[in-house]
Tab-separated table of C-alpha atoms in Angstrom:
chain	number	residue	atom	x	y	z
A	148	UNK	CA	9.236	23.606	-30.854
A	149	UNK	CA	6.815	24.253	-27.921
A	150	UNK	CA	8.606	24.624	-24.324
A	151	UNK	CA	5.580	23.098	-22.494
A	152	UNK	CA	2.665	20.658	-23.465
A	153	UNK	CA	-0.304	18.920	-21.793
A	154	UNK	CA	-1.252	15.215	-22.482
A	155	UNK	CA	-4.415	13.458	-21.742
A	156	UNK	CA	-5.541	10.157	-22.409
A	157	UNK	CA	-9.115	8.517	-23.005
A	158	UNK	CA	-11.981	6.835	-24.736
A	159	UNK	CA	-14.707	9.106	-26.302
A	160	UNK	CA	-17.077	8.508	-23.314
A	161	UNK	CA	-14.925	10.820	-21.390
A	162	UNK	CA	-14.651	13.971	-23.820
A	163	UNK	CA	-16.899	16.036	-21.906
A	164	UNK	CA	-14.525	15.943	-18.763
A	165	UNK	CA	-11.625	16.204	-21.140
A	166	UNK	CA	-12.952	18.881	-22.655
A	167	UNK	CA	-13.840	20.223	-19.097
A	168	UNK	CA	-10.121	19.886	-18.402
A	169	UNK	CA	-9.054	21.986	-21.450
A	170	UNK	CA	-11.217	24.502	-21.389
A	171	UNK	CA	-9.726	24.963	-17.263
A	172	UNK	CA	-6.205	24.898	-18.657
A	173	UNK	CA	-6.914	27.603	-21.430
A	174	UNK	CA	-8.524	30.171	-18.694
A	175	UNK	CA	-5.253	30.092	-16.786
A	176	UNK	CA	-2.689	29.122	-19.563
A	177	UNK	CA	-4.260	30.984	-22.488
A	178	UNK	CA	-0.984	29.314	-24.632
A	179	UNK	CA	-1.750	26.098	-23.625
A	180	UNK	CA	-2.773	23.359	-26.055
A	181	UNK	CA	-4.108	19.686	-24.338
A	182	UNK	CA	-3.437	16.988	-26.678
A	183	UNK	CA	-6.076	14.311	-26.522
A	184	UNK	CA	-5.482	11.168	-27.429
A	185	UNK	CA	-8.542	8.559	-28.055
A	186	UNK	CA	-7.455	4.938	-27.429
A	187	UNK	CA	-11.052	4.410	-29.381
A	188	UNK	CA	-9.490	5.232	-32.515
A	189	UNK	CA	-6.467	3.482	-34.514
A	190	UNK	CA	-5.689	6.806	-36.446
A	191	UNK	CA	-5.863	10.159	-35.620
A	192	UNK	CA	-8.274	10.219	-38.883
A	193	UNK	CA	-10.926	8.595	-36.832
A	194	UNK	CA	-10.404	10.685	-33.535
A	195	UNK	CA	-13.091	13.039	-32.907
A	196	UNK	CA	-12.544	16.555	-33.854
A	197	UNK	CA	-11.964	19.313	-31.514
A	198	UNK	CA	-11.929	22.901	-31.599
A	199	UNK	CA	-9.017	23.890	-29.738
A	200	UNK	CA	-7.437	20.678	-28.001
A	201	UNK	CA	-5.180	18.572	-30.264
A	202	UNK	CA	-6.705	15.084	-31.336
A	203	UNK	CA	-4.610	12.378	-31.681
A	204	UNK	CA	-5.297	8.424	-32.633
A	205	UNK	CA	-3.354	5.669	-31.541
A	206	UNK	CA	-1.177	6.053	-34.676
A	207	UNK	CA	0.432	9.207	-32.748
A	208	UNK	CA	2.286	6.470	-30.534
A	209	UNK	CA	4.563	5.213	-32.830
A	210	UNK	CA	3.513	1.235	-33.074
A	211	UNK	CA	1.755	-1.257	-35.587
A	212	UNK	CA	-1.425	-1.639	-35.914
A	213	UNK	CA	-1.641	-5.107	-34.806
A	214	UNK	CA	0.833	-4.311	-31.769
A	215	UNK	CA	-1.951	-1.788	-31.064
A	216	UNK	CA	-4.925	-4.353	-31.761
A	217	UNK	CA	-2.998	-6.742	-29.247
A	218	UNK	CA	-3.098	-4.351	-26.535
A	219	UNK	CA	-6.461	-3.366	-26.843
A	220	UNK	CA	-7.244	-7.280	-26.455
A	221	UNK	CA	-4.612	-8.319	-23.955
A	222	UNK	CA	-6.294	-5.096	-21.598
A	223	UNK	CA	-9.504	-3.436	-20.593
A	224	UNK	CA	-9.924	-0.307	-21.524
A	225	UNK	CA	-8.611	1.645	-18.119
A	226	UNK	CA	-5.464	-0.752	-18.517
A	227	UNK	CA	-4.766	0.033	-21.923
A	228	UNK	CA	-5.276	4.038	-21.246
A	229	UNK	CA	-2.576	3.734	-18.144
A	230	UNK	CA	-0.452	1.425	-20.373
A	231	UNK	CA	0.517	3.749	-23.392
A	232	UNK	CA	1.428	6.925	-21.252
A	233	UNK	CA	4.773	6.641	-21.225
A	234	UNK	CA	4.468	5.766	-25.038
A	235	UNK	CA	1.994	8.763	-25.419
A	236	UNK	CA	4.588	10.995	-23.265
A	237	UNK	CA	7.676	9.721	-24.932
A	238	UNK	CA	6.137	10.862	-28.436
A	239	UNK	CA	5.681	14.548	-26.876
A	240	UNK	CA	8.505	14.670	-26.113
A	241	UNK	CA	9.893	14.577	-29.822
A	242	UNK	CA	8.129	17.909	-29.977
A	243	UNK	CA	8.028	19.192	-26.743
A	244	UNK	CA	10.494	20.302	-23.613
A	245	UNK	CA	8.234	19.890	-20.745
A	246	UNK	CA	5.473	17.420	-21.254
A	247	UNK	CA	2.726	16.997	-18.307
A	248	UNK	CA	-0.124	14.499	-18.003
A	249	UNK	CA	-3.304	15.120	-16.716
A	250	UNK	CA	-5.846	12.386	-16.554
A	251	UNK	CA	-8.991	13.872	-18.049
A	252	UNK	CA	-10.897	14.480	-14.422
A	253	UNK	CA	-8.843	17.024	-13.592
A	254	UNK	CA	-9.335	20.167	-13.344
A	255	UNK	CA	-7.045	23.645	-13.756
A	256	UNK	CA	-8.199	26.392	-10.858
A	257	UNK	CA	-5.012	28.928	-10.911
A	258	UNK	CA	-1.976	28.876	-12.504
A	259	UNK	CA	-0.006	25.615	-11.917
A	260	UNK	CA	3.475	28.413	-12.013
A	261	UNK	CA	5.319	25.973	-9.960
A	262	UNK	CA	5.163	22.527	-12.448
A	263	UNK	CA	8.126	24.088	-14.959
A	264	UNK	CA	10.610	25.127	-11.806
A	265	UNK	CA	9.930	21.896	-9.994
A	266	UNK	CA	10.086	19.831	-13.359
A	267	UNK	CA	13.597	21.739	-13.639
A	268	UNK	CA	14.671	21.226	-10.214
A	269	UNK	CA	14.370	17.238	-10.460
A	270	UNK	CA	17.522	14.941	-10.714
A	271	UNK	CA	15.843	12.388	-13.580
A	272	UNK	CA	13.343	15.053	-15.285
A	273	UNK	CA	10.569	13.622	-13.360
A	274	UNK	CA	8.205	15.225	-11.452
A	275	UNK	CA	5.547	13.267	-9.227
A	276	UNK	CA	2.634	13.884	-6.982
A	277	UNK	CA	2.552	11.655	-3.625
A	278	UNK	CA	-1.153	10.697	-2.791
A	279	UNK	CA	-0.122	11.806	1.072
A	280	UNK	CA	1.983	14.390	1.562
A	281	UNK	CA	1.808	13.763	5.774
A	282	UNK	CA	1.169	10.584	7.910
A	283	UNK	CA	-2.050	9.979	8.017
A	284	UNK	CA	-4.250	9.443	10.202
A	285	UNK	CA	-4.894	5.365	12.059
A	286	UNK	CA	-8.624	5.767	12.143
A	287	UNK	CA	-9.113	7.497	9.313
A	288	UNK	CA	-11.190	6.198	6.138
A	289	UNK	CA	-8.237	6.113	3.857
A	290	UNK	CA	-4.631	4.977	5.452
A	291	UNK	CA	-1.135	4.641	4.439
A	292	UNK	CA	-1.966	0.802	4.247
A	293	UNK	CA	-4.325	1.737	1.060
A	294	UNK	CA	-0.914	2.935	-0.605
A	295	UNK	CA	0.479	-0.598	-0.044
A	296	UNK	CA	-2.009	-1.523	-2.816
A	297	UNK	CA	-2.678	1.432	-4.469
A	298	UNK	CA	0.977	2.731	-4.718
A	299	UNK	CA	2.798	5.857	-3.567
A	300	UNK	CA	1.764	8.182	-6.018
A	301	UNK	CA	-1.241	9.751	-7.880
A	302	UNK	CA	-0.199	8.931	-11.718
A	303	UNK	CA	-3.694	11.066	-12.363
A	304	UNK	CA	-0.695	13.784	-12.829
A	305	UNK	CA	3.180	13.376	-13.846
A	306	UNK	CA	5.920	15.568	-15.647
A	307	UNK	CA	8.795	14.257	-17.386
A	308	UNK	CA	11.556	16.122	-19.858
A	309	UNK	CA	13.998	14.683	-21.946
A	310	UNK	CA	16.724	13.495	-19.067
A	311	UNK	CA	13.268	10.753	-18.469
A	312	UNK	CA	13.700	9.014	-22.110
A	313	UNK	CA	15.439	6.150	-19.712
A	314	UNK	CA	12.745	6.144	-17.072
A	315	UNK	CA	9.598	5.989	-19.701
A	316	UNK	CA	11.616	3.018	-21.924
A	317	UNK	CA	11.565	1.498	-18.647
A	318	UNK	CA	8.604	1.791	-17.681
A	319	UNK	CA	6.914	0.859	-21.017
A	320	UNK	CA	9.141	-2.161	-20.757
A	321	UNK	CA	6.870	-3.104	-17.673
A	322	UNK	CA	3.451	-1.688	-18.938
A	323	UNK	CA	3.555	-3.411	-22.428
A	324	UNK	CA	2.962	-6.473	-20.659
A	325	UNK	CA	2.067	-6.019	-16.656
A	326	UNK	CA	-0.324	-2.910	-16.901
A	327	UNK	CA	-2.732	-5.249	-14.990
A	328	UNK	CA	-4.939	-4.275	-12.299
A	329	UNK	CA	-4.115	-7.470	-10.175
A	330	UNK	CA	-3.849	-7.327	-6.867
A	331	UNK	CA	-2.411	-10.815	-5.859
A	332	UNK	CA	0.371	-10.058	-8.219
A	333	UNK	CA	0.967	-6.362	-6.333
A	334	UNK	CA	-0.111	-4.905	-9.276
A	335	UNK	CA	-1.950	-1.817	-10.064
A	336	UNK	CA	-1.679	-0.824	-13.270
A	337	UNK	CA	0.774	2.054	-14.071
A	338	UNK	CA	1.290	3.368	-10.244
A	339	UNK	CA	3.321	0.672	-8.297
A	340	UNK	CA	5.313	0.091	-10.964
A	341	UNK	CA	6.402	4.070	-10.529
A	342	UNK	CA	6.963	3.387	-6.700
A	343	UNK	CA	10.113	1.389	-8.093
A	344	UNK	CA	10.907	3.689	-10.944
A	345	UNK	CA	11.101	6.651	-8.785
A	346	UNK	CA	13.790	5.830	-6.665
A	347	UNK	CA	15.644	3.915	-9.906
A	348	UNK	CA	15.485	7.298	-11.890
A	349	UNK	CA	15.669	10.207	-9.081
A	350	UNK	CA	12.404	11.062	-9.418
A	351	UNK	CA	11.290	14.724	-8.306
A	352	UNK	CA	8.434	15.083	-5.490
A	353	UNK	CA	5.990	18.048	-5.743
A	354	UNK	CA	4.986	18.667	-2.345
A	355	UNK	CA	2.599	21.629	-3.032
A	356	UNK	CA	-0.728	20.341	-1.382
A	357	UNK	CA	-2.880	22.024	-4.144
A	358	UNK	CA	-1.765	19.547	-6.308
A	359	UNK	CA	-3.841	16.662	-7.387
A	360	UNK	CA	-5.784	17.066	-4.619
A	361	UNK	CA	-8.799	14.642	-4.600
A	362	UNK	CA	-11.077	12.753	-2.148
A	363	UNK	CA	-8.500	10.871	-0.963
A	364	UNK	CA	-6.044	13.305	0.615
A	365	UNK	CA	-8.699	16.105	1.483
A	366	UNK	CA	-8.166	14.901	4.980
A	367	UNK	CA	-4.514	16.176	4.626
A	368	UNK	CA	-5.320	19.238	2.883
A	369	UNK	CA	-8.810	20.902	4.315
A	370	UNK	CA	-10.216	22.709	1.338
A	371	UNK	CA	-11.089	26.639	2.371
A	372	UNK	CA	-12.352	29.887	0.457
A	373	UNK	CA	-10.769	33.472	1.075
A	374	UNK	CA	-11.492	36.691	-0.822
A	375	UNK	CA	-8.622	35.710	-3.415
A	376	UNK	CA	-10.398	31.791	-3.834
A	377	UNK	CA	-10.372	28.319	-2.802
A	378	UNK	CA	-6.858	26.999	-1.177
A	379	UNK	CA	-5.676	23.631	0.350
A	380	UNK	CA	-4.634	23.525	3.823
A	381	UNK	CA	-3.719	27.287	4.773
A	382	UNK	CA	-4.097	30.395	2.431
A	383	UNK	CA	-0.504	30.434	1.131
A	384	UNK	CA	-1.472	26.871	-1.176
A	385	UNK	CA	-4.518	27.560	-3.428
A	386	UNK	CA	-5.584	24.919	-4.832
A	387	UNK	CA	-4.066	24.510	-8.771
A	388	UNK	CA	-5.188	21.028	-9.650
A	389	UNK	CA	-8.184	18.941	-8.136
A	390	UNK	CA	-8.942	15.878	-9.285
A	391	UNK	CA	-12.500	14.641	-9.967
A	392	UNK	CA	-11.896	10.930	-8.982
A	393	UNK	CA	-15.268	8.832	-9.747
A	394	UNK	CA	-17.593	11.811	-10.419
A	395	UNK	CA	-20.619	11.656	-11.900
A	396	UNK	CA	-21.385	15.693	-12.824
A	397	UNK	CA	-25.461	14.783	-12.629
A	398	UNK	CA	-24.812	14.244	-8.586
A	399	UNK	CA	-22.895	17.160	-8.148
A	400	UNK	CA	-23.390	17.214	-4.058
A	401	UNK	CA	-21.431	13.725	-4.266
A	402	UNK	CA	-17.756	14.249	-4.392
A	403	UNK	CA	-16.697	10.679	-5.411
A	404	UNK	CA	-19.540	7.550	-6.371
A	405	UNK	CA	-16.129	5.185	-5.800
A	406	UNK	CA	-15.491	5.515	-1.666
A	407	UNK	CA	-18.331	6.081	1.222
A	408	UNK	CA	-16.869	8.716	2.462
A	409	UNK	CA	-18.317	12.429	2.698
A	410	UNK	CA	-16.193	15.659	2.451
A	411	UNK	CA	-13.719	15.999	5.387
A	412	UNK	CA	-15.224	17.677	8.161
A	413	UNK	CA	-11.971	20.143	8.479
A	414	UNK	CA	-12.676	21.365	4.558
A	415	UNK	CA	-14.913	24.090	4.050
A	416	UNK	CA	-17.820	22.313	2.791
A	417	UNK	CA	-19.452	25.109	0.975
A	418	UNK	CA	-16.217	25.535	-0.687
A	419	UNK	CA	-15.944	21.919	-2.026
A	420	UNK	CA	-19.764	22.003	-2.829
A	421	UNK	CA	-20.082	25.608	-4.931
A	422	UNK	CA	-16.687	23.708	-6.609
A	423	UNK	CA	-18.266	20.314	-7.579
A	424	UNK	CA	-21.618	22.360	-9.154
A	425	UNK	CA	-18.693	25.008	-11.044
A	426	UNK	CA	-17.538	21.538	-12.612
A	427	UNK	CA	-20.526	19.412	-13.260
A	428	UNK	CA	-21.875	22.728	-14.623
A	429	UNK	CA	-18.995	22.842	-17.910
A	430	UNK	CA	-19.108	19.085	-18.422
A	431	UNK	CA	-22.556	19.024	-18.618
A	432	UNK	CA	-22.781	21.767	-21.000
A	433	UNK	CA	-19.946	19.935	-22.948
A	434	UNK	CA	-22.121	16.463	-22.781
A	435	UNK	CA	-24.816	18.268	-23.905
A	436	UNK	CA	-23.288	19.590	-27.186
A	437	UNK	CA	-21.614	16.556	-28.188
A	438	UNK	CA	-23.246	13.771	-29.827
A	439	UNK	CA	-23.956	10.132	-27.672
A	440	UNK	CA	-20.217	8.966	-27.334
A	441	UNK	CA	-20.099	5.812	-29.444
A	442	UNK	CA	-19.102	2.546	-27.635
A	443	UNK	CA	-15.578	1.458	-26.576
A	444	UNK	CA	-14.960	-1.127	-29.637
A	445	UNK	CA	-12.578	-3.305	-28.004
A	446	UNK	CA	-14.959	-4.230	-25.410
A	447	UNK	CA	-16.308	-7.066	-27.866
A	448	UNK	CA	-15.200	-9.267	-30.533
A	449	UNK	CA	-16.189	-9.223	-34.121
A	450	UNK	CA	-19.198	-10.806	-33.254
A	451	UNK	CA	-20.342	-8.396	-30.111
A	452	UNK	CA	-19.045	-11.280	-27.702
A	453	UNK	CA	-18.113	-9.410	-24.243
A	454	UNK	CA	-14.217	-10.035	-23.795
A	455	UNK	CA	-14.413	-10.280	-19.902
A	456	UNK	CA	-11.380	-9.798	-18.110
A	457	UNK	CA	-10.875	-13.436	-17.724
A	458	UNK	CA	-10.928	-13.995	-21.360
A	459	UNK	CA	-8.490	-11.231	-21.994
A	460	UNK	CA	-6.100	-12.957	-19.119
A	461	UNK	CA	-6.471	-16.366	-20.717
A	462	UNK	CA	-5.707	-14.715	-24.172
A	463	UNK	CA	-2.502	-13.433	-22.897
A	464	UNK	CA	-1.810	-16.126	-21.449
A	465	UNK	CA	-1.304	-18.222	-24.347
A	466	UNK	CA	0.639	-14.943	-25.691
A	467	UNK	CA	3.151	-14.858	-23.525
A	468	UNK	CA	3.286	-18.834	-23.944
A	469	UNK	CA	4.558	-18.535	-27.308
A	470	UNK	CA	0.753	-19.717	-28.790
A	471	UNK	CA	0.028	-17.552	-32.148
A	472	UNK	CA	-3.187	-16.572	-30.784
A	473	UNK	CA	-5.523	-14.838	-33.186
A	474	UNK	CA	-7.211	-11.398	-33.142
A	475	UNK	CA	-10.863	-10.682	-32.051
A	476	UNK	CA	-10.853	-7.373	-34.434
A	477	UNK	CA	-9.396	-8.779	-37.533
A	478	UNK	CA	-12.041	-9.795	-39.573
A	479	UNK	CA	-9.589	-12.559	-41.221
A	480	UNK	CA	-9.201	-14.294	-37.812
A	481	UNK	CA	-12.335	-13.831	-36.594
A	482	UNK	CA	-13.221	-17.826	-37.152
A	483	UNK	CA	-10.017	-19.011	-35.552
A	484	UNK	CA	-10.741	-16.889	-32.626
A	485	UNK	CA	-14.389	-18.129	-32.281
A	486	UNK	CA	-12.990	-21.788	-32.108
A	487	UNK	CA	-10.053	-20.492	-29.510
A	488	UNK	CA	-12.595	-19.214	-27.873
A	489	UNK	CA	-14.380	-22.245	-27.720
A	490	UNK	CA	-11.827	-23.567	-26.210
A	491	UNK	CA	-10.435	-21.003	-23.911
A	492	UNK	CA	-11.812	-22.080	-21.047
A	493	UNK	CA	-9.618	-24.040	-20.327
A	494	UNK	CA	-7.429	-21.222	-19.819
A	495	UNK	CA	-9.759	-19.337	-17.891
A	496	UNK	CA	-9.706	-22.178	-15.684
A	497	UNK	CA	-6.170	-22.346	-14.966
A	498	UNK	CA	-6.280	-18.461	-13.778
A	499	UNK	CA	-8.921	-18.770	-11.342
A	500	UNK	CA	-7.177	-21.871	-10.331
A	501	UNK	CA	-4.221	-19.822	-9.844
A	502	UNK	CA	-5.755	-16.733	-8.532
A	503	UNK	CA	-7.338	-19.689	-5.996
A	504	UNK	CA	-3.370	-20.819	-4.908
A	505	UNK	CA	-2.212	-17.427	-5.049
A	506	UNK	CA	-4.743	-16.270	-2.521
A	507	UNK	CA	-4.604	-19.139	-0.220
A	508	UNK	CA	-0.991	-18.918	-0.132
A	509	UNK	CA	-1.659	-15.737	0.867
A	510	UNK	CA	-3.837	-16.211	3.679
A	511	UNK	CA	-2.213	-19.504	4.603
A	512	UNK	CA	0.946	-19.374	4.366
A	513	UNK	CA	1.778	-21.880	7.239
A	514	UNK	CA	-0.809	-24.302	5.828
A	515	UNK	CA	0.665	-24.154	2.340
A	516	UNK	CA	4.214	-24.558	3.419
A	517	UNK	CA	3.277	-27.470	5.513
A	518	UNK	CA	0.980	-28.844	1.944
A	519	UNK	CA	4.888	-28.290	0.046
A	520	UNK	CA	6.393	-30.140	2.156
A	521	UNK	CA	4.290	-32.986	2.582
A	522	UNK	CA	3.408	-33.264	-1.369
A	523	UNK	CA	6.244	-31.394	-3.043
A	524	UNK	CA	5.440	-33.084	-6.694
A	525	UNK	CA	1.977	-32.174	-6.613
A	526	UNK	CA	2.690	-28.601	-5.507
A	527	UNK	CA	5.436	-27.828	-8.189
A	528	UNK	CA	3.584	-29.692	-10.640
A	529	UNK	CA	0.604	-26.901	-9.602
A	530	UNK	CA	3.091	-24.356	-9.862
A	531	UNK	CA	4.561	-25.353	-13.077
A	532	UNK	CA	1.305	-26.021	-14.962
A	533	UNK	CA	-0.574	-22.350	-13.850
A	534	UNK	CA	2.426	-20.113	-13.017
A	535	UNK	CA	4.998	-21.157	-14.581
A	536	UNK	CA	7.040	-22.182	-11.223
A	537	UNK	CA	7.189	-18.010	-10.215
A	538	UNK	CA	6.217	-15.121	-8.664
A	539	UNK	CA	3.443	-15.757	-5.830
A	540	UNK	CA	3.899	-19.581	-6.629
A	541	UNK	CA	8.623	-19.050	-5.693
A	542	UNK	CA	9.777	-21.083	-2.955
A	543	UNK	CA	10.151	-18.162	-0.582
A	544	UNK	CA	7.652	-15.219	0.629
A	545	UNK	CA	7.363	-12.317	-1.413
């Protein structure tokens, strides 16, 4: 049994970062394996081979194929990747001591000697990374308020042993079903749900600023260059771990295509820019090499119908209704779900009429309680029919 092990997750289109990422961890962890595993492929059969990272299908988490087949249709594809971590982690764990994501856009620069210790040092056998690490700043592009909808930490890296079994049975227990990116609901994806789980497992913070450091806390941690290499904030943190959030390696003077921002003006630009070309550099080289990554195949039906995210929501919607709604990759149901699809929307009505509520209950909220009061049969009747009389749609303010 392995004391420490590295998990990423991802479609095929991202194996050149991923393999960008393990080639990183290697140069400072020679021991190091990255497992890799491909939400684009049931069984670890159909993964895509690899010459020193591990390869994994969805089989490695441990459920049925059509529990598998149901996520893939009830998310898109960046909420199904956030959804099975703690699955993915969990199943590491059976093998493992220390088990570490790392979404596939990071990058290794030095050692990352501190993640075992800390990992060690934690009450629950968690170990997370805070996207601020210091108050930031009221007129600055990115604010604590963005962490009211993004959530308190960057789950682009986490660490968990054993004593987190609880915590990640928990959190699946939430991500099996609310992995959604939806912000009238306060949800995004896998991170707010960890603001919660934190506190309810004693979660450990690592508060070394050359950690998952990224576009959005550069103005925290001003990126510099010494004769021993690049550190974050002062000499004494190099940098270990830097995430490439939104990068596109064929613009490598652009740090992020996501945010309009530019590099802080406190970071050593030169530094930032010599490493954005280092990166773009090795996954280009690894893009080059690999064959054109075949598309995501849960994007469409058996047909090659698009399932938009609306479709998807109205599809678990009638799920979690009780409705024995068919699959759009089983070629046995793939007439019943043409004709649900014919009629789904319906469905697809009754979210963006309650996306519609939600929002002007939101921005309203005076207005709406005075419409409650004054037509209380239509309003529950609302509630009842497209929310099932909770969350946004509860009698008090949330």
């Amino acid at each position: 049994m392995t004391t420490t092990s590295y998990l990423t997750i991802l479609s095929s289109n991202y194996l050149p970062k991923a393999l960008a990422l393990d080639e990183s961890l290697r140069k400072h962890h020679p021991d190091a394996q990255l497992s890799v595993v491909f939400i684009d492929a049931l069984t670890t059969d159909e993964a895509p081979k690899l010459e020193f990272a591990e390869s994994l299908g969805l089989d490695f988490l441990g459920l049925t194929e059509r529990e598998l087949l149901d996520l893939a249709t009830a998310y898109d594809l960046v909420e199904f990747a956030t959804a099975i971590k703690p699955l993915a982690l969990k199943a590491l764990l059976g093998r493992t001591e220390h088990a570490f994501y790392l979404d596939p856009d990071t990058y290794v620069m030095t050692p990352m000697v501190e993640l075992g210790p800390e990992l060690d040092r934690s009450e629950g056998g968690i170990l997370l990374t805070p996207h601020f690490l210091w108050p930031a700043p009221a007129d600055g592009e990115l604010t604590e308020g963005h962490m009211l909808t993004f959530g308190v930490f960057n789950l682009g890296f986490c660490g968990v042993d054993r004593r987190a079994l609880p915590m990640l049975d928990w959190w699946w227990g939430h991500l099996k079903v609310e992995c959604l990116y939806d912000p009238l609901a306060g949800l995004f994806v896998d991170q707010k749900w960890m603001d919660i789980g934190s506190v309810l497992f004693a979660a450990g913070v690592l508060r070394h600023p050359g950690y998952n450091i990224g576009v959005a806390n550069l103005f925290e941690r001003p990126v510099g260059r010494d004769a021993d290499g690049i550190y974050a904030g002062t000499p004494e943190f190099p940098v270990r771990l830097f995430h490439f959030h939104a990068f596109n390696a064929k613009t490598p003077d652009v740090l992020t295509t996501r945010i309009d921002m530019g590099i802080d003006a406190r970071s050593d630009a030169v530094a930032v820019r010599d490493l954005c070309h280092e990166y773009a550099e090795i996954v280009l080289r690894h893009e080059k090499a690999l064959p054109a990554p075949r598309a995501y195949p849960f994007a469409s039906d058996r047909t090659g119908e698009r399932l938009g995210r609306q479709l998807r929501r109205a599809w678990r919607r009638d799920r979690d209704a009780g409705i024995a709604v068919p699959s759009p990759f089983v070629a046995a149901e793939a007439e019943a779900f043409a004709q649900w699809r014919r009629r789904a929307w319906k469905g697809m009505a009754n979210v963006a009429l309650s996306d519609s509520a939600k929002s002007a209950r939101l921005v309203l909220p005076e207005e709406y309680d005075k419409m409650r009061a004054k037509f209380p049969r239509v309003i529950n009747g609302l509630r009842s029919r497209f929310a099932g009389g909770s969350g946004m749609w509860g009698s008090g303010r949330h």
